[in-house]
């Protein structure tokens, strides 16, 4: 699996298709995070931006490999492992972006009244929850579950929006907890949202990998 992850990571870097989602995320951070803002509020904003970013990156990774090359990789390692490696590579890219966004928020925003270590833990967990939720959206809106590129992009955009606004979404729960806590200065620990996001990501990833196995 390590070799597959390295391969998918190299494909992503060399394709330069990661630039657009990373630049879009950086632009959102530049607009939404300002010096003097409450740090928990800004950490919630940085985490929320990971939902569409993760969905975008997962779709990029799943569709990045040329068909002939993917057939060779599948023949060597199996469709489930190959597809899982693509999903995990997209998730890893989103987590990297989330770490950078959270670091920026911690550096420039107002930490008064909030314990730094607690803010770091809360921001990190919220970022993981949102990245997992976005990766789930990306897995369900990409091949082999959605073959059409147009429908896939539409499904990813709509799914990302719903993941941010629906009350049942673990991403919204984690972000809302941070935004609400910004008023009191008490950093929340979203264990329930994290468990829900892990379960959602596992279910979405399993469905996508099993569909990849059936279609090979």
PDB file of C-alpha atoms in Angstrom:
ATOM      1  CA  UNK A   1       0.000   0.000   0.000  1.00  0.00           C
ATOM      2  CA  UNK A   2       2.895   2.355   0.710  1.00  0.00           C
ATOM      3  CA  UNK A   3       4.127   2.020  -2.863  1.00  0.00           C
ATOM      4  CA  UNK A   4       0.661   2.783  -4.200  1.00  0.00           C
ATOM      5  CA  UNK A   5       0.388   5.881  -2.018  1.00  0.00           C
ATOM      6  CA  UNK A   6       3.760   7.104  -3.251  1.00  0.00           C
ATOM      7  CA  UNK A   7       2.686   6.458  -6.822  1.00  0.00           C
ATOM      8  CA  UNK A   8      -0.593   8.335  -6.403  1.00  0.00           C
ATOM      9  CA  UNK A   9       1.183  11.186  -4.644  1.00  0.00           C
ATOM     10  CA  UNK A  10       3.710  11.459  -7.472  1.00  0.00           C
ATOM     11  CA  UNK A  11       0.911  11.439 -10.040  1.00  0.00           C
ATOM     12  CA  UNK A  12      -0.876  14.227  -8.209  1.00  0.00           C
ATOM     13  CA  UNK A  13       2.219  16.394  -7.850  1.00  0.00           C
ATOM     14  CA  UNK A  14       3.357  15.943 -11.447  1.00  0.00           C
ATOM     15  CA  UNK A  15      -0.088  16.573 -12.891  1.00  0.00           C
ATOM     16  CA  UNK A  16      -0.235  19.983 -11.151  1.00  0.00           C
ATOM     17  CA  UNK A  17      -3.998  19.483 -10.853  1.00  0.00           C
ATOM     18  CA  UNK A  18      -3.627  20.139  -7.122  1.00  0.00           C
ATOM     19  CA  UNK A  19      -2.795  23.782  -7.807  1.00  0.00           C
ATOM     20  CA  UNK A  20      -6.348  24.954  -8.487  1.00  0.00           C
ATOM     21  CA  UNK A  21      -7.928  23.572  -5.276  1.00  0.00           C
ATOM     22  CA  UNK A  22      -4.988  24.728  -3.157  1.00  0.00           C
ATOM     23  CA  UNK A  23      -5.038  28.224  -4.657  1.00  0.00           C
ATOM     24  CA  UNK A  24      -8.812  28.427  -4.161  1.00  0.00           C
ATOM     25  CA  UNK A  25      -8.431  27.370  -0.528  1.00  0.00           C
ATOM     26  CA  UNK A  26      -5.596  29.853   0.028  1.00  0.00           C
ATOM     27  CA  UNK A  27      -7.723  32.637  -1.468  1.00  0.00           C
ATOM     28  CA  UNK A  28     -10.596  31.775   0.872  1.00  0.00           C
ATOM     29  CA  UNK A  29      -8.234  31.847   3.836  1.00  0.00           C
ATOM     30  CA  UNK A  30      -6.800  35.207   2.759  1.00  0.00           C
ATOM     31  CA  UNK A  31     -10.302  36.692   2.507  1.00  0.00           C
ATOM     32  CA  UNK A  32     -11.857  35.092   5.581  1.00  0.00           C
ATOM     33  CA  UNK A  33      -9.057  35.124   8.158  1.00  0.00           C
ATOM     34  CA  UNK A  34      -7.975  38.532   9.433  1.00  0.00           C
ATOM     35  CA  UNK A  35      -5.663  39.661  12.174  1.00  0.00           C
ATOM     36  CA  UNK A  36      -7.513  40.202  15.442  1.00  0.00           C
ATOM     37  CA  UNK A  37     -10.390  37.809  14.714  1.00  0.00           C
ATOM     38  CA  UNK A  38     -11.192  35.247  17.436  1.00  0.00           C
ATOM     39  CA  UNK A  39      -8.963  32.252  16.852  1.00  0.00           C
ATOM     40  CA  UNK A  40     -11.686  29.634  17.350  1.00  0.00           C
ATOM     41  CA  UNK A  41     -13.942  31.379  14.849  1.00  0.00           C
ATOM     42  CA  UNK A  42     -11.119  31.456  12.293  1.00  0.00           C
ATOM     43  CA  UNK A  43     -10.240  27.825  12.923  1.00  0.00           C
ATOM     44  CA  UNK A  44     -13.852  26.929  12.180  1.00  0.00           C
ATOM     45  CA  UNK A  45     -13.697  28.912   8.946  1.00  0.00           C
ATOM     46  CA  UNK A  46     -10.443  27.202   7.938  1.00  0.00           C
ATOM     47  CA  UNK A  47     -11.941  23.779   8.680  1.00  0.00           C
ATOM     48  CA  UNK A  48     -15.150  24.453   6.730  1.00  0.00           C
ATOM     49  CA  UNK A  49     -13.129  25.273   3.615  1.00  0.00           C
ATOM     50  CA  UNK A  50     -11.693  21.764   3.680  1.00  0.00           C
ATOM     51  CA  UNK A  51     -15.014  20.172   2.723  1.00  0.00           C
ATOM     52  CA  UNK A  52     -15.022  21.327  -0.925  1.00  0.00           C
ATOM     53  CA  UNK A  53     -11.219  21.115  -1.073  1.00  0.00           C
ATOM     54  CA  UNK A  54     -11.185  17.465  -0.005  1.00  0.00           C
ATOM     55  CA  UNK A  55     -13.998  16.582  -2.405  1.00  0.00           C
ATOM     56  CA  UNK A  56     -12.118  18.309  -5.236  1.00  0.00           C
ATOM     57  CA  UNK A  57      -8.792  16.627  -4.450  1.00  0.00           C
ATOM     58  CA  UNK A  58     -10.338  13.171  -4.142  1.00  0.00           C
ATOM     59  CA  UNK A  59     -12.010  13.574  -7.520  1.00  0.00           C
ATOM     60  CA  UNK A  60      -8.683  14.694  -8.988  1.00  0.00           C
ATOM     61  CA  UNK A  61      -6.835  11.690  -7.574  1.00  0.00           C
ATOM     62  CA  UNK A  62      -9.462   9.173  -8.670  1.00  0.00           C
ATOM     63  CA  UNK A  63      -9.500  10.481 -12.250  1.00  0.00           C
ATOM     64  CA  UNK A  64      -5.826  11.451 -12.507  1.00  0.00           C
ATOM     65  CA  UNK A  65      -4.351   8.215 -13.826  1.00  0.00           C
ATOM     66  CA  UNK A  66      -4.578   7.490 -17.585  1.00  0.00           C
ATOM     67  CA  UNK A  67      -6.777   4.511 -18.427  1.00  0.00           C
ATOM     68  CA  UNK A  68      -3.996   2.265 -19.741  1.00  0.00           C
ATOM     69  CA  UNK A  69      -1.769   3.010 -16.746  1.00  0.00           C
ATOM     70  CA  UNK A  70      -4.636   2.358 -14.337  1.00  0.00           C
ATOM     71  CA  UNK A  71      -5.315  -1.018 -15.984  1.00  0.00           C
ATOM     72  CA  UNK A  72      -1.688  -1.992 -15.408  1.00  0.00           C
ATOM     73  CA  UNK A  73      -1.789  -0.808 -11.787  1.00  0.00           C
ATOM     74  CA  UNK A  74      -5.041  -2.670 -11.154  1.00  0.00           C
ATOM     75  CA  UNK A  75      -3.598  -5.838 -12.672  1.00  0.00           C
ATOM     76  CA  UNK A  76      -0.584  -5.604 -10.365  1.00  0.00           C
ATOM     77  CA  UNK A  77      -2.190  -4.518  -7.086  1.00  0.00           C
ATOM     78  CA  UNK A  78      -5.932  -5.101  -7.444  1.00  0.00           C
ATOM     79  CA  UNK A  79      -8.756  -2.589  -7.984  1.00  0.00           C
ATOM     80  CA  UNK A  80      -9.659  -2.154  -4.315  1.00  0.00           C
ATOM     81  CA  UNK A  81      -6.151  -1.221  -3.197  1.00  0.00           C
ATOM     82  CA  UNK A  82      -5.594   1.055  -6.195  1.00  0.00           C
ATOM     83  CA  UNK A  83      -8.842   2.932  -5.618  1.00  0.00           C
ATOM     84  CA  UNK A  84      -8.262   3.137  -1.864  1.00  0.00           C
ATOM     85  CA  UNK A  85      -4.805   4.611  -2.483  1.00  0.00           C
ATOM     86  CA  UNK A  86      -6.303   7.317  -4.698  1.00  0.00           C
ATOM     87  CA  UNK A  87      -8.899   8.185  -2.047  1.00  0.00           C
ATOM     88  CA  UNK A  88      -6.294   8.319   0.720  1.00  0.00           C
ATOM     89  CA  UNK A  89      -3.999  10.507  -1.363  1.00  0.00           C
ATOM     90  CA  UNK A  90      -6.770  13.061  -1.858  1.00  0.00           C
ATOM     91  CA  UNK A  91      -7.547  12.974   1.861  1.00  0.00           C
ATOM     92  CA  UNK A  92      -3.871  13.444   2.733  1.00  0.00           C
ATOM     93  CA  UNK A  93      -3.678  16.507   0.491  1.00  0.00           C
ATOM     94  CA  UNK A  94      -6.720  18.011   2.204  1.00  0.00           C
ATOM     95  CA  UNK A  95      -5.235  17.347   5.650  1.00  0.00           C
ATOM     96  CA  UNK A  96      -2.014  19.059   4.595  1.00  0.00           C
ATOM     97  CA  UNK A  97      -3.967  22.109   3.444  1.00  0.00           C
ATOM     98  CA  UNK A  98      -5.940  22.046   6.682  1.00  0.00           C
ATOM     99  CA  UNK A  99      -2.757  22.033   8.736  1.00  0.00           C
ATOM    100  CA  UNK A 100      -1.501  25.082   6.842  1.00  0.00           C
ATOM    101  CA  UNK A 101      -4.838  26.881   7.205  1.00  0.00           C
ATOM    102  CA  UNK A 102      -5.033  26.157  10.930  1.00  0.00           C
ATOM    103  CA  UNK A 103      -1.436  27.309  11.406  1.00  0.00           C
ATOM    104  CA  UNK A 104      -2.234  30.588   9.651  1.00  0.00           C
ATOM    105  CA  UNK A 105      -5.275  31.118  11.884  1.00  0.00           C
ATOM    106  CA  UNK A 106      -3.263  30.412  15.026  1.00  0.00           C
ATOM    107  CA  UNK A 107      -0.522  32.814  13.959  1.00  0.00           C
ATOM    108  CA  UNK A 108      -2.572  35.860  13.005  1.00  0.00           C
ATOM    109  CA  UNK A 109      -5.777  35.626  15.044  1.00  0.00           C
ATOM    110  CA  UNK A 110      -6.556  36.723  18.576  1.00  0.00           C
ATOM    111  CA  UNK A 111      -5.932  33.944  21.094  1.00  0.00           C
ATOM    112  CA  UNK A 112      -6.981  35.983  24.132  1.00  0.00           C
ATOM    113  CA  UNK A 113      -9.083  33.976  26.565  1.00  0.00           C
ATOM    114  CA  UNK A 114      -8.337  30.669  24.824  1.00  0.00           C
ATOM    115  CA  UNK A 115      -5.700  28.179  25.917  1.00  0.00           C
ATOM    116  CA  UNK A 116      -3.310  27.705  22.955  1.00  0.00           C
ATOM    117  CA  UNK A 117      -3.036  23.924  23.324  1.00  0.00           C
ATOM    118  CA  UNK A 118      -6.814  23.546  23.550  1.00  0.00           C
ATOM    119  CA  UNK A 119      -7.259  25.699  20.444  1.00  0.00           C
ATOM    120  CA  UNK A 120      -4.738  23.578  18.529  1.00  0.00           C
ATOM    121  CA  UNK A 121      -6.493  20.328  19.471  1.00  0.00           C
ATOM    122  CA  UNK A 122      -9.954  21.686  18.678  1.00  0.00           C
ATOM    123  CA  UNK A 123      -8.828  23.151  15.359  1.00  0.00           C
ATOM    124  CA  UNK A 124      -6.999  19.970  14.375  1.00  0.00           C
ATOM    125  CA  UNK A 125      -9.968  17.719  15.148  1.00  0.00           C
ATOM    126  CA  UNK A 126     -12.381  20.024  13.305  1.00  0.00           C
ATOM    127  CA  UNK A 127     -10.051  20.003  10.289  1.00  0.00           C
ATOM    128  CA  UNK A 128      -9.922  16.201  10.319  1.00  0.00           C
ATOM    129  CA  UNK A 129     -13.721  15.989  10.555  1.00  0.00           C
ATOM    130  CA  UNK A 130     -14.219  18.367   7.624  1.00  0.00           C
ATOM    131  CA  UNK A 131     -11.536  16.690   5.512  1.00  0.00           C
ATOM    132  CA  UNK A 132     -13.093  13.269   6.102  1.00  0.00           C
ATOM    133  CA  UNK A 133     -16.550  14.595   5.258  1.00  0.00           C
ATOM    134  CA  UNK A 134     -15.294  16.245   2.079  1.00  0.00           C
ATOM    135  CA  UNK A 135     -13.403  13.096   1.080  1.00  0.00           C
ATOM    136  CA  UNK A 136     -16.635  11.126   1.517  1.00  0.00           C
ATOM    137  CA  UNK A 137     -18.396  13.530  -0.840  1.00  0.00           C
ATOM    138  CA  UNK A 138     -15.569  13.193  -3.344  1.00  0.00           C
ATOM    139  CA  UNK A 139     -15.594   9.389  -3.179  1.00  0.00           C
ATOM    140  CA  UNK A 140     -19.344   9.243  -3.804  1.00  0.00           C
ATOM    141  CA  UNK A 141     -19.282  11.768  -6.663  1.00  0.00           C
ATOM    142  CA  UNK A 142     -16.379  10.291  -8.649  1.00  0.00           C
ATOM    143  CA  UNK A 143     -15.879   7.180 -10.722  1.00  0.00           C
ATOM    144  CA  UNK A 144     -16.818   4.399 -10.608  1.00  0.00           C
ATOM    145  CA  UNK A 145     -19.998   5.487  -8.801  1.00  0.00           C
ATOM    146  CA  UNK A 146     -20.525   8.531 -11.060  1.00  0.00           C
ATOM    147  CA  UNK A 147     -19.042   8.056 -14.514  1.00  0.00           C
ATOM    148  CA  UNK A 148     -20.069  11.374 -16.085  1.00  0.00           C
ATOM    149  CA  UNK A 149     -17.622  14.203 -15.372  1.00  0.00           C
ATOM    150  CA  UNK A 150     -20.341  16.868 -15.491  1.00  0.00           C
ATOM    151  CA  UNK A 151     -22.681  15.025 -13.147  1.00  0.00           C
ATOM    152  CA  UNK A 152     -19.750  14.214 -10.884  1.00  0.00           C
ATOM    153  CA  UNK A 153     -18.707  17.854 -10.542  1.00  0.00           C
ATOM    154  CA  UNK A 154     -22.319  18.854  -9.898  1.00  0.00           C
ATOM    155  CA  UNK A 155     -22.714  16.110  -7.284  1.00  0.00           C
ATOM    156  CA  UNK A 156     -19.465  17.125  -5.578  1.00  0.00           C
ATOM    157  CA  UNK A 157     -20.477  20.787  -5.442  1.00  0.00           C
ATOM    158  CA  UNK A 158     -23.965  20.042  -4.155  1.00  0.00           C
ATOM    159  CA  UNK A 159     -22.687  17.440  -1.705  1.00  0.00           C
ATOM    160  CA  UNK A 160     -20.090  19.865  -0.332  1.00  0.00           C
ATOM    161  CA  UNK A 161     -22.735  22.529   0.157  1.00  0.00           C
ATOM    162  CA  UNK A 162     -25.051  20.124   1.965  1.00  0.00           C
ATOM    163  CA  UNK A 163     -22.182  18.874   4.118  1.00  0.00           C
ATOM    164  CA  UNK A 164     -21.599  22.417   5.341  1.00  0.00           C
ATOM    165  CA  UNK A 165     -25.219  23.464   5.916  1.00  0.00           C
ATOM    166  CA  UNK A 166     -27.124  20.320   6.953  1.00  0.00           C
ATOM    167  CA  UNK A 167     -27.592  19.944  10.687  1.00  0.00           C
ATOM    168  CA  UNK A 168     -26.883  16.198  10.518  1.00  0.00           C
ATOM    169  CA  UNK A 169     -23.470  16.719   8.904  1.00  0.00           C
ATOM    170  CA  UNK A 170     -20.451  16.024  11.144  1.00  0.00           C
ATOM    171  CA  UNK A 171     -18.588  18.858   9.407  1.00  0.00           C
ATOM    172  CA  UNK A 172     -21.264  21.373  10.330  1.00  0.00           C
ATOM    173  CA  UNK A 173     -21.357  20.077  13.896  1.00  0.00           C
ATOM    174  CA  UNK A 174     -17.588  20.519  14.305  1.00  0.00           C
ATOM    175  CA  UNK A 175     -17.519  23.968  12.698  1.00  0.00           C
ATOM    176  CA  UNK A 176     -20.577  25.187  14.604  1.00  0.00           C
ATOM    177  CA  UNK A 177     -19.021  24.068  17.888  1.00  0.00           C
ATOM    178  CA  UNK A 178     -15.917  26.146  17.174  1.00  0.00           C
ATOM    179  CA  UNK A 179     -17.871  29.218  16.098  1.00  0.00           C
ATOM    180  CA  UNK A 180     -20.130  29.016  19.144  1.00  0.00           C
ATOM    181  CA  UNK A 181     -17.164  28.464  21.465  1.00  0.00           C
ATOM    182  CA  UNK A 182     -15.484  31.604  20.109  1.00  0.00           C
ATOM    183  CA  UNK A 183     -17.865  33.622  22.287  1.00  0.00           C
ATOM    184  CA  UNK A 184     -16.906  31.802  25.481  1.00  0.00           C
ATOM    185  CA  UNK A 185     -13.262  31.021  24.703  1.00  0.00           C
ATOM    186  CA  UNK A 186     -13.700  27.356  25.669  1.00  0.00           C
ATOM    187  CA  UNK A 187     -12.328  25.134  22.903  1.00  0.00           C
ATOM    188  CA  UNK A 188     -14.619  22.159  22.176  1.00  0.00           C
ATOM    189  CA  UNK A 189     -13.451  18.621  21.474  1.00  0.00           C
ATOM    190  CA  UNK A 190     -15.760  17.229  18.742  1.00  0.00           C
ATOM    191  CA  UNK A 191     -15.381  13.507  19.440  1.00  0.00           C
ATOM    192  CA  UNK A 192     -18.939  12.710  18.333  1.00  0.00           C
ATOM    193  CA  UNK A 193     -18.491  14.552  15.047  1.00  0.00           C
ATOM    194  CA  UNK A 194     -15.135  12.817  14.527  1.00  0.00           C
ATOM    195  CA  UNK A 195     -16.675   9.384  15.060  1.00  0.00           C
ATOM    196  CA  UNK A 196     -19.494  10.217  12.641  1.00  0.00           C
ATOM    197  CA  UNK A 197     -17.046  11.521  10.033  1.00  0.00           C
ATOM    198  CA  UNK A 198     -14.895   8.393  10.331  1.00  0.00           C
ATOM    199  CA  UNK A 199     -17.937   6.160   9.896  1.00  0.00           C
ATOM    200  CA  UNK A 200     -19.126   8.196   6.899  1.00  0.00           C
ATOM    201  CA  UNK A 201     -15.698   8.119   5.264  1.00  0.00           C
ATOM    202  CA  UNK A 202     -15.353   4.379   5.848  1.00  0.00           C
ATOM    203  CA  UNK A 203     -18.772   3.715   4.323  1.00  0.00           C
ATOM    204  CA  UNK A 204     -18.195   5.979   1.319  1.00  0.00           C
ATOM    205  CA  UNK A 205     -14.700   4.606   0.708  1.00  0.00           C
ATOM    206  CA  UNK A 206     -15.893   1.018   0.982  1.00  0.00           C
ATOM    207  CA  UNK A 207     -18.751   1.629  -1.443  1.00  0.00           C
ATOM    208  CA  UNK A 208     -16.413   3.261  -3.962  1.00  0.00           C
ATOM    209  CA  UNK A 209     -13.777   0.533  -3.684  1.00  0.00           C
ATOM    210  CA  UNK A 210     -16.323  -2.287  -4.015  1.00  0.00           C
ATOM    211  CA  UNK A 211     -17.819  -0.587  -7.063  1.00  0.00           C
ATOM    212  CA  UNK A 212     -14.317  -0.308  -8.556  1.00  0.00           C
ATOM    213  CA  UNK A 213     -13.789  -4.033  -7.961  1.00  0.00           C
ATOM    214  CA  UNK A 214     -17.071  -4.973  -9.630  1.00  0.00           C
ATOM    215  CA  UNK A 215     -16.390  -2.892 -12.727  1.00  0.00           C
ATOM    216  CA  UNK A 216     -12.892  -4.297 -13.365  1.00  0.00           C
TER     217      UNK A 216
END
